[in-house]
CSV table of C-alpha atoms in Angstrom, one decimal:
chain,number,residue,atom,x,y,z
A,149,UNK,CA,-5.5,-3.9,35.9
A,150,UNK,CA,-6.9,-7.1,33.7
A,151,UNK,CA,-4.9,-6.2,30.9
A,152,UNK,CA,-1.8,-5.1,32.8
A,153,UNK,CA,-2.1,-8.8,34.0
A,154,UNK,CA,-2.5,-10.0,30.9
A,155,UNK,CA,0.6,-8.1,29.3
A,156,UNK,CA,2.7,-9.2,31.8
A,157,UNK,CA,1.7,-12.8,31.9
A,158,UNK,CA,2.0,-12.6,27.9
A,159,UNK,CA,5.4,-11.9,28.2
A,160,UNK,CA,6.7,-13.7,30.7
A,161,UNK,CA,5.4,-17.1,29.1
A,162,UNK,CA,6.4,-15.7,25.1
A,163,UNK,CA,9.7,-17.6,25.5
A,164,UNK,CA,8.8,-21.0,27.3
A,165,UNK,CA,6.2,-21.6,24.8
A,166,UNK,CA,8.1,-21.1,21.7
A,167,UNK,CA,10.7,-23.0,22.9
A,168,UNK,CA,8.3,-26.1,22.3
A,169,UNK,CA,8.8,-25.2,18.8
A,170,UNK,CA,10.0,-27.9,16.1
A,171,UNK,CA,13.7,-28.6,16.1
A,172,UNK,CA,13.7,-26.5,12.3
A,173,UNK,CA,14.1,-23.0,13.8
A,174,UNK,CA,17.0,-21.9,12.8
A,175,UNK,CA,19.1,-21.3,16.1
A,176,UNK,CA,19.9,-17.9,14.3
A,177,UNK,CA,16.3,-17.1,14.7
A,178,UNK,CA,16.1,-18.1,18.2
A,179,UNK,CA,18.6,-16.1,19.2
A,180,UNK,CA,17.8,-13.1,17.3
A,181,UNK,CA,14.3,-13.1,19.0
A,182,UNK,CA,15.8,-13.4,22.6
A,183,UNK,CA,18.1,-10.3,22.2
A,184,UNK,CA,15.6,-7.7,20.3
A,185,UNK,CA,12.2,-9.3,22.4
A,186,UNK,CA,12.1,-6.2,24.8
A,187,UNK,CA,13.3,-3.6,22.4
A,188,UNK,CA,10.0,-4.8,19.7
A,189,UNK,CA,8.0,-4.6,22.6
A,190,UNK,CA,9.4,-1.1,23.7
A,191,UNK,CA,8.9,0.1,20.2
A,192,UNK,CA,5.4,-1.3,19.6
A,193,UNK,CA,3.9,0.6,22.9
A,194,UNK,CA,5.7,3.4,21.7
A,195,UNK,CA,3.9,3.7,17.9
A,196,UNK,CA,1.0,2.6,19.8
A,197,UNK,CA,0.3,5.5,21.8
A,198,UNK,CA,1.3,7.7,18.9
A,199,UNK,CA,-0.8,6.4,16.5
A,200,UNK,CA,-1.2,8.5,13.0
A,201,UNK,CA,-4.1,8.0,10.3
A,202,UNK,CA,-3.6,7.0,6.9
A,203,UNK,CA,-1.3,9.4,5.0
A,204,UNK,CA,-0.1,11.2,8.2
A,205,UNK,CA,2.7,9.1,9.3
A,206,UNK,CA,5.2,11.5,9.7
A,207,UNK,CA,6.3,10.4,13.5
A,208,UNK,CA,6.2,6.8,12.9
A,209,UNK,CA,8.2,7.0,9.7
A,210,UNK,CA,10.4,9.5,11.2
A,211,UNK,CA,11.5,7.2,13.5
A,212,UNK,CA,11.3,3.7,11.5
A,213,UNK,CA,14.0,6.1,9.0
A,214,UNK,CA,16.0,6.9,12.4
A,215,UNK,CA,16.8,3.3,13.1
A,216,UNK,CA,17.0,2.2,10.0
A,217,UNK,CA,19.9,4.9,9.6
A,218,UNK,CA,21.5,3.8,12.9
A,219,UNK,CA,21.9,0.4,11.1
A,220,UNK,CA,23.6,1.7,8.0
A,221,UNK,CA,20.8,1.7,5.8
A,222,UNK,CA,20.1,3.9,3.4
A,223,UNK,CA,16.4,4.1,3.6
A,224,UNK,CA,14.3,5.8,1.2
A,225,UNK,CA,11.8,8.4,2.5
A,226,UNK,CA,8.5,9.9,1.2
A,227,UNK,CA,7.4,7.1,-1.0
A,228,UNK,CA,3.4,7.0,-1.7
A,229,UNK,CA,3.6,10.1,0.9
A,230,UNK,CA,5.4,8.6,4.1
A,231,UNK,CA,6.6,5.4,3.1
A,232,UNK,CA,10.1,3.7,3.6
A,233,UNK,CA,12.2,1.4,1.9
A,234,UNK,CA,15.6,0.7,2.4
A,235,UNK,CA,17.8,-2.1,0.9
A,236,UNK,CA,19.6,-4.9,2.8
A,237,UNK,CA,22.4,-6.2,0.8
A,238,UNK,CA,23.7,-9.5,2.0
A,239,UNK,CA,27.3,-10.7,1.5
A,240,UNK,CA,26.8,-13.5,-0.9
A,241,UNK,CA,24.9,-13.9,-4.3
A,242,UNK,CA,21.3,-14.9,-3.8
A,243,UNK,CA,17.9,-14.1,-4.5
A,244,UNK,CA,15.6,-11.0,-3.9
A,245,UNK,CA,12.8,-10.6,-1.7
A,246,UNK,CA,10.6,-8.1,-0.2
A,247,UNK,CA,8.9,-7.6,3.1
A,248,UNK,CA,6.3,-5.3,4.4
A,249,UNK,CA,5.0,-3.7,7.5
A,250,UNK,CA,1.9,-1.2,7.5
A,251,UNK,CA,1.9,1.8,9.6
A,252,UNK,CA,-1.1,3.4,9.8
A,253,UNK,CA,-3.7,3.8,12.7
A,254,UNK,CA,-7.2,3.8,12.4
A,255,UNK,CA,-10.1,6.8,13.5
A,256,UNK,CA,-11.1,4.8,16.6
A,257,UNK,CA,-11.3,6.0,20.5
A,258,UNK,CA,-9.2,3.2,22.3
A,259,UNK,CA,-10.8,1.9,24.9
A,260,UNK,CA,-8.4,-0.8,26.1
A,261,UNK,CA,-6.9,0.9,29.2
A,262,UNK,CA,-3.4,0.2,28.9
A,263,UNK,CA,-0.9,2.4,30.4
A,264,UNK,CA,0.2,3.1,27.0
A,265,UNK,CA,-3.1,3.6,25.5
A,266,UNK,CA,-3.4,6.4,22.5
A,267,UNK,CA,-4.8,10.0,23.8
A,268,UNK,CA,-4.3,11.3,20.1
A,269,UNK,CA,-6.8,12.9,18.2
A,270,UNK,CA,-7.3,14.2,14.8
A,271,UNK,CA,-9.5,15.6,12.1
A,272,UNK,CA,-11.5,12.7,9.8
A,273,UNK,CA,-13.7,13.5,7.5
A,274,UNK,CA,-14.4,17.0,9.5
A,275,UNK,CA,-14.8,15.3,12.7
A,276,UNK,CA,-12.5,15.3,16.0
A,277,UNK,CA,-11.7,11.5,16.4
A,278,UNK,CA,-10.0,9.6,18.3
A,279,UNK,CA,-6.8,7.8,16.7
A,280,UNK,CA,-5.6,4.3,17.8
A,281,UNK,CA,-3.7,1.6,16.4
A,282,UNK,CA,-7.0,-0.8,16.8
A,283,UNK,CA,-5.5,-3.1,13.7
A,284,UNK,CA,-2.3,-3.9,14.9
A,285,UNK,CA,0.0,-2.1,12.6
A,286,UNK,CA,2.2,-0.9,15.5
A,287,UNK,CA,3.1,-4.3,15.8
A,288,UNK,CA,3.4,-5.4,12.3
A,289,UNK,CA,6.3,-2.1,12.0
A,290,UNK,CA,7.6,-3.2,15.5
A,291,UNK,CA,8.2,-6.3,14.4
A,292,UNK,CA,9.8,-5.6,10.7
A,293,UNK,CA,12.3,-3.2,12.4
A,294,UNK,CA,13.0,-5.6,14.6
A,295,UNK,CA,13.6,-8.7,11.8
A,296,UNK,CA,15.8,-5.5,9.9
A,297,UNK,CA,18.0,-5.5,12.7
A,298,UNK,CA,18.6,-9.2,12.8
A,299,UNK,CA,19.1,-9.6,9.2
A,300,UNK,CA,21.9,-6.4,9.1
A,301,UNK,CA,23.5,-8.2,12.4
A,302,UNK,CA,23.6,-11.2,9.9
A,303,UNK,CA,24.4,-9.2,7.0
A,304,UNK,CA,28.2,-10.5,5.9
A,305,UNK,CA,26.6,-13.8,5.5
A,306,UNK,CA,23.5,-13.5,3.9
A,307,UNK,CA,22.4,-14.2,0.2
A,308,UNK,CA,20.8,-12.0,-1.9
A,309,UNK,CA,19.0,-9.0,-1.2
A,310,UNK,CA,15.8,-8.1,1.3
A,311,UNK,CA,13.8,-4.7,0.7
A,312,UNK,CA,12.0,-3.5,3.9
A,313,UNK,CA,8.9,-2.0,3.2
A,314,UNK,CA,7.1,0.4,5.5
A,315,UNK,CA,4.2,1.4,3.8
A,316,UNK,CA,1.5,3.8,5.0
A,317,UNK,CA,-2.3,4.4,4.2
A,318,UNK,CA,-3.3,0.7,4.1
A,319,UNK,CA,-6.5,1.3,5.8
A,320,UNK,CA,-7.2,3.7,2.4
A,321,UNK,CA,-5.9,7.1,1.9
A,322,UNK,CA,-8.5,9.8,3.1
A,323,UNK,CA,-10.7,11.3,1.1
A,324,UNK,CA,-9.5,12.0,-3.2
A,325,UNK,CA,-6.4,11.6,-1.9
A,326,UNK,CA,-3.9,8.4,-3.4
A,327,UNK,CA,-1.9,5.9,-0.8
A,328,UNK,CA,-0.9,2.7,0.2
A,329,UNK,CA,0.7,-0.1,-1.6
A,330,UNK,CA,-1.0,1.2,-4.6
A,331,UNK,CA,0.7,4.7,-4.8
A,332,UNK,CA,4.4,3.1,-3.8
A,333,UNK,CA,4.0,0.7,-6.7
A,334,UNK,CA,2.8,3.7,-8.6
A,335,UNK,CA,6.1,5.3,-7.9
A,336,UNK,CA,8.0,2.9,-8.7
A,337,UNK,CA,8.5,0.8,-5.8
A,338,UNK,CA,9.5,-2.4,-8.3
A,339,UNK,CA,10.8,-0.6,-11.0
A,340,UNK,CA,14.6,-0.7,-9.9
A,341,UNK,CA,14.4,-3.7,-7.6
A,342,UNK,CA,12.0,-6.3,-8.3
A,343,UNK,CA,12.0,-9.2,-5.8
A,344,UNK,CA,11.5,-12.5,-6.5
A,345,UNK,CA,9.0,-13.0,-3.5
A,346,UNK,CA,7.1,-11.0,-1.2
A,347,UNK,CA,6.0,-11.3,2.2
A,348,UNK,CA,3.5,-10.1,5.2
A,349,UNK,CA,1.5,-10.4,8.1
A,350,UNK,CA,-0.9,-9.2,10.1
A,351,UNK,CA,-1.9,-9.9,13.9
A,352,UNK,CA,-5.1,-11.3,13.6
A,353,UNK,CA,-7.9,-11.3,17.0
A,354,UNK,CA,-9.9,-14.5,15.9
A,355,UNK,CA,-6.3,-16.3,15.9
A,356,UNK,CA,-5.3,-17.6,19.3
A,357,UNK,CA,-1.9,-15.9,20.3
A,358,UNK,CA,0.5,-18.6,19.4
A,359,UNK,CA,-0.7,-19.9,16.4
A,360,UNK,CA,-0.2,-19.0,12.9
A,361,UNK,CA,-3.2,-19.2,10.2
A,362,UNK,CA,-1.9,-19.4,6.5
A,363,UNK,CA,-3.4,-20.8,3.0
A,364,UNK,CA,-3.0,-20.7,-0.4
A,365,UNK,CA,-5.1,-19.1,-3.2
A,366,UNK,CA,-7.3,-16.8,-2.2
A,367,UNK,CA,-7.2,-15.6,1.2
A,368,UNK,CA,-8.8,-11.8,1.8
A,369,UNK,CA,-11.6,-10.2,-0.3
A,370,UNK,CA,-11.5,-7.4,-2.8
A,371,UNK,CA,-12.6,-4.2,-0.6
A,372,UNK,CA,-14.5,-1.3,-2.5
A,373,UNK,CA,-15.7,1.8,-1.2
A,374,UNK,CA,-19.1,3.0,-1.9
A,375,UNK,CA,-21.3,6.8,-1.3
A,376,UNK,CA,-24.6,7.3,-2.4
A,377,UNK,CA,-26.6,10.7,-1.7
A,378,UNK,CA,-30.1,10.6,-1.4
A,379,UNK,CA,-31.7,13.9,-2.6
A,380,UNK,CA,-35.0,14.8,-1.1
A,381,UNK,CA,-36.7,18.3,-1.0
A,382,UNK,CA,-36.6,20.1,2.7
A,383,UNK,CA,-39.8,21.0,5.2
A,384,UNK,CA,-40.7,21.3,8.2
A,385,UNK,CA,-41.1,17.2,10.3
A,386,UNK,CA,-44.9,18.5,11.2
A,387,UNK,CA,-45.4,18.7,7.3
A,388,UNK,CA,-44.0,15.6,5.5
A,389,UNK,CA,-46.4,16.3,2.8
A,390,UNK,CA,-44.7,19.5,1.6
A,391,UNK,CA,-41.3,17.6,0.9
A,392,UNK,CA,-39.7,14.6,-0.2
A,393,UNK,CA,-38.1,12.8,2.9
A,394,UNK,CA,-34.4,11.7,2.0
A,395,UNK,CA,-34.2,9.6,5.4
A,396,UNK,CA,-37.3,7.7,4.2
A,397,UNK,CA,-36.3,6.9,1.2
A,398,UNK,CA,-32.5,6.1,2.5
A,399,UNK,CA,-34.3,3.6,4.9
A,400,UNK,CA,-36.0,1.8,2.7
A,401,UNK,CA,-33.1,2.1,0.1
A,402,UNK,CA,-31.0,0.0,2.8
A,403,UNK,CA,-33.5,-2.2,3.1
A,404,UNK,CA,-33.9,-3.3,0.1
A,405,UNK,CA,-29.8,-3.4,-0.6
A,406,UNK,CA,-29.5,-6.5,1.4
A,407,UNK,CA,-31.2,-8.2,-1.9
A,408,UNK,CA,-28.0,-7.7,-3.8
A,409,UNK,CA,-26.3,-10.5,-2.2
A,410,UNK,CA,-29.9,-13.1,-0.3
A,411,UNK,CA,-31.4,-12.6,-3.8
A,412,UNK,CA,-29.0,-11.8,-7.2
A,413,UNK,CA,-25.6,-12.7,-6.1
A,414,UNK,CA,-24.7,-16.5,-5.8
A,415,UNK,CA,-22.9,-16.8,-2.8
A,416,UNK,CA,-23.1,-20.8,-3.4
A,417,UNK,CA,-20.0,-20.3,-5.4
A,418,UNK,CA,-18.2,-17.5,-3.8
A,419,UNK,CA,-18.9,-15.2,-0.7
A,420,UNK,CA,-19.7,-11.5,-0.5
A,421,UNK,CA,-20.8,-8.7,1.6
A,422,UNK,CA,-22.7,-5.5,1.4
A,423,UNK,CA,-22.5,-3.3,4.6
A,424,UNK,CA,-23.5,0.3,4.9
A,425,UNK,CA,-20.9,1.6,7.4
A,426,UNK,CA,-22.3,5.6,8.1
A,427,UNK,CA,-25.2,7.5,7.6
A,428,UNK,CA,-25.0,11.5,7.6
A,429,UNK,CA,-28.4,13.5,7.4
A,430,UNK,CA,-30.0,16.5,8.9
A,431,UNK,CA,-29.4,18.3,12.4
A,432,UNK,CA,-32.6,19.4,14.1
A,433,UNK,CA,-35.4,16.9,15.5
A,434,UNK,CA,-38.2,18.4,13.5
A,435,UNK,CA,-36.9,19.3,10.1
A,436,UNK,CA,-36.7,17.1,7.4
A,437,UNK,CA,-33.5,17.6,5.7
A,438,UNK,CA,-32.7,18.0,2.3
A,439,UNK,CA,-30.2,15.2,1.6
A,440,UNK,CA,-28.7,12.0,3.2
A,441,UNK,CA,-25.5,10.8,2.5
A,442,UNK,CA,-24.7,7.1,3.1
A,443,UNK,CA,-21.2,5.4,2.3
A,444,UNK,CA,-20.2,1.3,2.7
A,445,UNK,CA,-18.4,-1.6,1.7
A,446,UNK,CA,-18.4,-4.1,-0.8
A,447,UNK,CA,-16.5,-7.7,-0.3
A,448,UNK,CA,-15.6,-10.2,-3.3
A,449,UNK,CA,-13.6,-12.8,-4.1
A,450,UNK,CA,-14.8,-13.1,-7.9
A,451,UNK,CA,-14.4,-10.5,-10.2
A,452,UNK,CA,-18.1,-11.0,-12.3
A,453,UNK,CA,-19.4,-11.1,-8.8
A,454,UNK,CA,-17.7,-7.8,-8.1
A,455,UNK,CA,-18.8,-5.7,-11.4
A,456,UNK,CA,-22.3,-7.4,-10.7
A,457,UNK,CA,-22.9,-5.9,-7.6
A,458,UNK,CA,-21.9,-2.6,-8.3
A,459,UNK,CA,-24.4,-2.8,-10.9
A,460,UNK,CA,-27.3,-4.0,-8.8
A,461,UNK,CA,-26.5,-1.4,-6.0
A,462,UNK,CA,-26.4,1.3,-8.3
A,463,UNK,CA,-29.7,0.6,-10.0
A,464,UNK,CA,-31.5,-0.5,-6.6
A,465,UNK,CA,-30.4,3.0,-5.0
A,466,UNK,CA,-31.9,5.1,-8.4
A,467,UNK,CA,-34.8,3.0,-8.7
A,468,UNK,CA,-35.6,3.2,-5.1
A,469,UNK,CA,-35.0,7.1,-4.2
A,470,UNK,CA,-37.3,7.5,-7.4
A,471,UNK,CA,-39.8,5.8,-6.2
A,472,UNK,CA,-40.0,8.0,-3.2
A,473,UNK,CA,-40.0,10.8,-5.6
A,474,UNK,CA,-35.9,11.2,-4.9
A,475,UNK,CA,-32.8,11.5,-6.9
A,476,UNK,CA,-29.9,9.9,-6.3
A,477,UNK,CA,-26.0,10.1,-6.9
A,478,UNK,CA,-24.5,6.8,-6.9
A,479,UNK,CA,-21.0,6.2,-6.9
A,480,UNK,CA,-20.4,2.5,-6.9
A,481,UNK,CA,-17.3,2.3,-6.0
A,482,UNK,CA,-16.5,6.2,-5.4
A,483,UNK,CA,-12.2,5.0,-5.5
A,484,UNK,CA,-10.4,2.3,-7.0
A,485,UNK,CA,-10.5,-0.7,-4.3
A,486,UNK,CA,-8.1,-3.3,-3.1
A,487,UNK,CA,-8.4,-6.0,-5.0
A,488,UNK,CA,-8.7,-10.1,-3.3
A,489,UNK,CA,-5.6,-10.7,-1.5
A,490,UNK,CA,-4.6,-14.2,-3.4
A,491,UNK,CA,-1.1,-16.3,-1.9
A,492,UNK,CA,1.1,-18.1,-4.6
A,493,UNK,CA,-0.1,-21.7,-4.1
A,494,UNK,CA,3.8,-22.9,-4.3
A,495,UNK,CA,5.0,-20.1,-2.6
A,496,UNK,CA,2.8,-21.1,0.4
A,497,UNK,CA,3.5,-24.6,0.4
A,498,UNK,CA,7.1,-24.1,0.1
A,499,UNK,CA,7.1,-22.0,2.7
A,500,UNK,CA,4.9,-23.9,5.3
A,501,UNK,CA,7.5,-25.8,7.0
A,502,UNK,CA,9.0,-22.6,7.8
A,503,UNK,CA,6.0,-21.3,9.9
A,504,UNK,CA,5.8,-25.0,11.4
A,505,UNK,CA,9.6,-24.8,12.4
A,506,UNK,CA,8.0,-21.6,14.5
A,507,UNK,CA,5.7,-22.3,16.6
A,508,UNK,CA,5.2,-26.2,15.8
A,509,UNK,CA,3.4,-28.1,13.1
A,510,UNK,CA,0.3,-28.4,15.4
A,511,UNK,CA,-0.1,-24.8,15.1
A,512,UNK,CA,0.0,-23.4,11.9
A,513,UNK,CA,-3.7,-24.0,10.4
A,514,UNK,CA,-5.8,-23.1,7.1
A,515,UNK,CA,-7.8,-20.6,8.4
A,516,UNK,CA,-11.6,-20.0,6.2
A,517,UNK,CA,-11.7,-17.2,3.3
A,518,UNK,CA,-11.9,-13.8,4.9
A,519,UNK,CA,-14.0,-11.0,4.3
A,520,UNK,CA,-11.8,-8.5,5.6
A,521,UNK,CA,-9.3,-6.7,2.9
A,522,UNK,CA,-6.0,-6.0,2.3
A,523,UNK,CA,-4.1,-3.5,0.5
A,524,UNK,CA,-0.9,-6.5,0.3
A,525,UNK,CA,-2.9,-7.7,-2.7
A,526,UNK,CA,-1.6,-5.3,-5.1
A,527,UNK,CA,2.1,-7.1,-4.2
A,528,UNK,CA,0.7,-10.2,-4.7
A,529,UNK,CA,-0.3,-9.2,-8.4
A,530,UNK,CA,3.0,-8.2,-9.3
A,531,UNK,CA,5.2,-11.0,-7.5
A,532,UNK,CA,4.2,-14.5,-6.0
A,533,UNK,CA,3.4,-13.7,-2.4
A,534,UNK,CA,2.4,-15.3,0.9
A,535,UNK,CA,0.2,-13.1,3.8
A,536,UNK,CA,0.0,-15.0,6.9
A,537,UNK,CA,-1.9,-14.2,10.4
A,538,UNK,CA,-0.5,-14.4,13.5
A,539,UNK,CA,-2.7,-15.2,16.9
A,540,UNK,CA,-3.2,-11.8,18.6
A,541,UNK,CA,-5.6,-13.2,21.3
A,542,UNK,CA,-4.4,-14.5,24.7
A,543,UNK,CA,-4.4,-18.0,26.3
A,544,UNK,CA,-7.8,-18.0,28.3
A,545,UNK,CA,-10.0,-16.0,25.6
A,546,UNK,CA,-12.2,-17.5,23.2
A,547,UNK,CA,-10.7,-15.5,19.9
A,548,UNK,CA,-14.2,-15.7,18.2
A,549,UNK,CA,-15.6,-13.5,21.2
A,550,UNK,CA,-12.2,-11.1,21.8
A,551,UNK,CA,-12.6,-7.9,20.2
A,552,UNK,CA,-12.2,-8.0,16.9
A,553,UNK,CA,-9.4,-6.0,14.6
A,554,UNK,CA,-10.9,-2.3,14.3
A,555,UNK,CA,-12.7,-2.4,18.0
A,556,UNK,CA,-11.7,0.0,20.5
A,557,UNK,CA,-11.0,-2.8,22.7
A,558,UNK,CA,-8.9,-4.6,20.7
A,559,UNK,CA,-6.6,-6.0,22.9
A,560,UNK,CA,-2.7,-7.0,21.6
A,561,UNK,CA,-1.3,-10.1,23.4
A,562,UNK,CA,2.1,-9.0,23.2
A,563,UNK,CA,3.6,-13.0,22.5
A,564,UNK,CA,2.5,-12.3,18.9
A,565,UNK,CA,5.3,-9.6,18.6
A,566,UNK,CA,8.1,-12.4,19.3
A,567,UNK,CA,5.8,-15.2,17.2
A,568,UNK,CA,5.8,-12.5,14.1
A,569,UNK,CA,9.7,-11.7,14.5
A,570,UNK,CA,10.4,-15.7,14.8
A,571,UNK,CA,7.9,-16.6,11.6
A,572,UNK,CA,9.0,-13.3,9.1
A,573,UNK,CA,12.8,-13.9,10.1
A,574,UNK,CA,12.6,-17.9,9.8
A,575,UNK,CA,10.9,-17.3,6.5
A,576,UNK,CA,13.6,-15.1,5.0
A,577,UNK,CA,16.3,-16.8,5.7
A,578,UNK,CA,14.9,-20.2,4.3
A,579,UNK,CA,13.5,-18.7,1.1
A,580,UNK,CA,17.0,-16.5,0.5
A,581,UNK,CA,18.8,-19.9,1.5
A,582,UNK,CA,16.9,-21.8,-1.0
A,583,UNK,CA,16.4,-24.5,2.3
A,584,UNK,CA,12.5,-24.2,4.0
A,585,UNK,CA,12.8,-26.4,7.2
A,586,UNK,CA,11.4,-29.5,7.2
C-alpha cells in the first residue's frame, strides 16, 4: 500500500511543482507534457510489467514500431537485433539531432509490490530468472515515445531533422552474442543520417525526483566484463590432500585482487573499481569440485589505467591459482566493454539553460563522476553528446539510502516521467532552434 501511496501522491503533485519552473520553458513544452502525462505513464507501467532481457525485445519494440506507425513514421525495425529508428522530418531547414531511449530489462526478481509489478521470467545464463525493469528503461522508452509524439504534433514547424533511437541490449548482449549501441552503429546507424548532436537520459535513484544532475567531460566509467576459471583437481571434502581445491585457491585469488586498485592503481588521479559479481563451483557439500568459475567488473575513467588493470588481474589470478598448485584461464576482459561515457563540454554548457528552464536553475546540479556505465558512450565518440540524470527518488526519501538502479526494490517515482518528457523535449527544440533558454 506504501508505494501505491507513493505513486499516487507522485502524480498528483508532478504538475504543481514543475509549474515553479523558470519562465524559459517553452509554453510548447508545457503543454505537450500536460496532454501526453497519463498516456507516458500508461505506457511506462505497461513495458514495466513486460519487461524483456537484453536482445529479446521483441514486445517492447513491437509496440514502440506500432505507435510510431500510428504517427506516420516510418520506423526502422531489427537494427542491432530489435532496435528502432525512425526519422522526424520537420517543416523548415535546420539541423540534425539524435535521441535515444534504452529498452532492455534486467535478470532481477522485482520486489517492489506494485500492482503492475513484472511476473516474467526467463532463461539467463541457464538459470530461470526473474526479469524486471529494475533500471528504469521502461521509463526512458515511455518517455521518448512520448517526446516523438510532441515533436510529430509540432512537425509542420519544426527545423531540421530528429532521429528516435530505441535501442536494445544496453545492459550487454548475453553471452558471444553482439548488441546495443555498439551493433546499431555497427550497422550503420550514422551512415545515412549523421546528427549533429545526440542526446539521453537515464532516471537515476541517488537523484531526488525533481531534479536534474548533468556535467561536462567525463561523466560514467568505461565498464569491462571479466571470467576467470580456476582449475583444480577433484576429491572427496574428507580428503583435501588428494586434490587441488579450486574454491581455495579462488578465495584467496579474490583476496588478493582487491590489491589491483589499494596497492598498483593510482586512484589519486582517477577512480576505479574491481568487483567480482558471481561465483559458480561444485554441487554437493562434501566434494571438492574440479573447477570454479568467477566473472566481474572493471570501472575506469583513464584508458592506461584501464589496460593496467587488466594486466595486473590477469597476472594476480595465474600467479595465485599456481601457487595453490592451479591453473587458470583468464580472460580479462572476456568482450569488448563500454567505453567512459564523456559529455561535449560546449554541448553541455550550451545546453544547461535548457534543463534550468525545466525544473528551475536551483535544481539542476553537477553531480560527482560515476562508476556505473553506459553503453550511450559509443554516441558520444562519434558526435558531441550530453547524458543527463533525472531524480527517480521521491520527496520524503533520502536518495543515498533508496534502492539503488539494479535493486529489486528499486522504486520509480513516476514525476520523473513528466520531468524527462519536459527536459528531452525543451532540449530539442532549443538546440534545433539554435535558441537554449536563458
Amino acid at each position: 500500500m506504501r508505494h501505491r501511496r507513493l505513486l499516487a501522491c507522485s502524480l498528483l503533485f508532478a504538475v504543481p511543482v514543475l509549474a515553479a519552473a523558470q519562465s524559459g520553458e517553452r509554453p510548447e513544452v508545457g503543454a505537450a507534457a500536460a496532454k501526453l502525462q497519463a498516456q507516458v505513464v500508461e505506457w511506462r507501467r505497461d513495458f514495466h510489467q513486460h519487461p524483456e532481457l537484453s536482445n529479446r525485445e521483441e514486445r517492447t519494440a513491437g509496440r514502440v514500431a506500432e505507435h510510431l506507425r500510428k504517427l506516420g513514421l516510418q520506423p526502422k525495425t531489427g537494427v542491432a537485433h530489435h532496435g528502432v529508428v525512425a526519422i522526424i522530418k520537420g517543416g523548415r531547414p535546420g539541423p540534425r539531432i539524435a535521441l535515444r531511449a534504452d529498452m532492455d530489462a534486467l535478470p532481477v526478481t522485482e520486489q517492489t509490490g506494485l500492482p503492475f509489478a513484472s511476473q516474467a521470467t526467463a532463461q539467463y545464463r541457464g538459470e530461470t530468472v526473474g526479469v524486471m525493469h529494475a533500471c528504469g528503461h521502461d521509463a526512458h522508452t515511455a518517455i521518448l515515445l512520448g517526446v516523438a509524439d510532441a515533436l510529430v504534433a509540432m512537425r509542420d514547424r519544426l527545423p531540421g531533422e530528429v532521429m528516435l533511437i530505441f535501442q536494445p541490449a544496453e545492459e550487454g548482449a548475453p553471452g558471444n552474442e553482439e548488441g546495443g549501441a555498439s551493433l546499431m552503429l555497427k550497422e550503420g546507424l550514422f551512415a545515412g543520417f549523421k546528427p549533429q548532436a545526440v542526446f539521453g537520459l537515464h532516471v537515476f535513484s541517488s537523484v531526488q525526483a525533481g531534479k536534474i544532475a548533468v556535467r561536462g567531460g567525463p561523466l560514467m566509467a568505461a565498464s569491462d566484463r571479466f571470467s576467470i576459471k580456476v582449475i583444480g583437481r577433484q576429491t572427496h571434502g574428507s580428503a583435501p590432500w588428494n586434490g587441488i581445491d579450486p574454491i581455495v585457491a579462488g578465495a584467496d585469488l579474490i583476496g588478493t585482487a582487491q590489491t589491483v586498485v589499494s596497492r598498483r592503481a593510482n586512484i589519486a588521479e582517477q577512480p576505479a573499481v574491481v568487483s567480482f559479481g558471481a561465483i559458480k563451483g561444485g554441487i554437493r557439500y562434501n566434494i571438492i569440485p574440479d573447477e570454479v568459475e568467477m566473472v566481474g567488473t572493471i570501472r575506469t575513467f583513464d584508458e592506461g589505467m584501464r589496460q593496467q588493470i587488466f594486466a595486473d588481474l590477469k597476472n594476480v589470478a595465474e600467479h595465485t591459482a599456481a601457487a595453490h598448485g592451479a591453473k587458470v584461464q583468464a580472460q580479462v576482459p572476456d568482450q569488448d566493454g563500454n567505453p567512459a561515457t564523456v559529455n561535449d563540454p560546449a554541448l553541455t554548457a550550451k545546453m544547461l539553460p535548457s534543463l534550468q528552464a525545466v525544473v528551475g536553475s536551483g535544481n539542476v546540479y553537477e553531480p560527482p563522476l560515476q562508476m556505473g556505465a553506459e553503453d550511450f558512450s559509443f554516441y558520444a565518440q562519434q558526435v558531441p553528446a550530453m547524458f543527463f540524470f533525472v531524480g527517480a527518488t521521491a520527496p520524503g526519501t533520502d536518495p543515498t539510502t533508496a534502492p539503488s538502479n539494479h535493486s529489486p526494490q528499486f522504486l520509480l517515482d513516476e514525476h520523473a516521467l513528466d520531468v524527462g518528457l519536459r527536459a528531452l523535449l525543451q532540449v530539442s527544440l532549443d538546440y534545433l532552434e539554435g535558441t537554449p533558454a536563458g
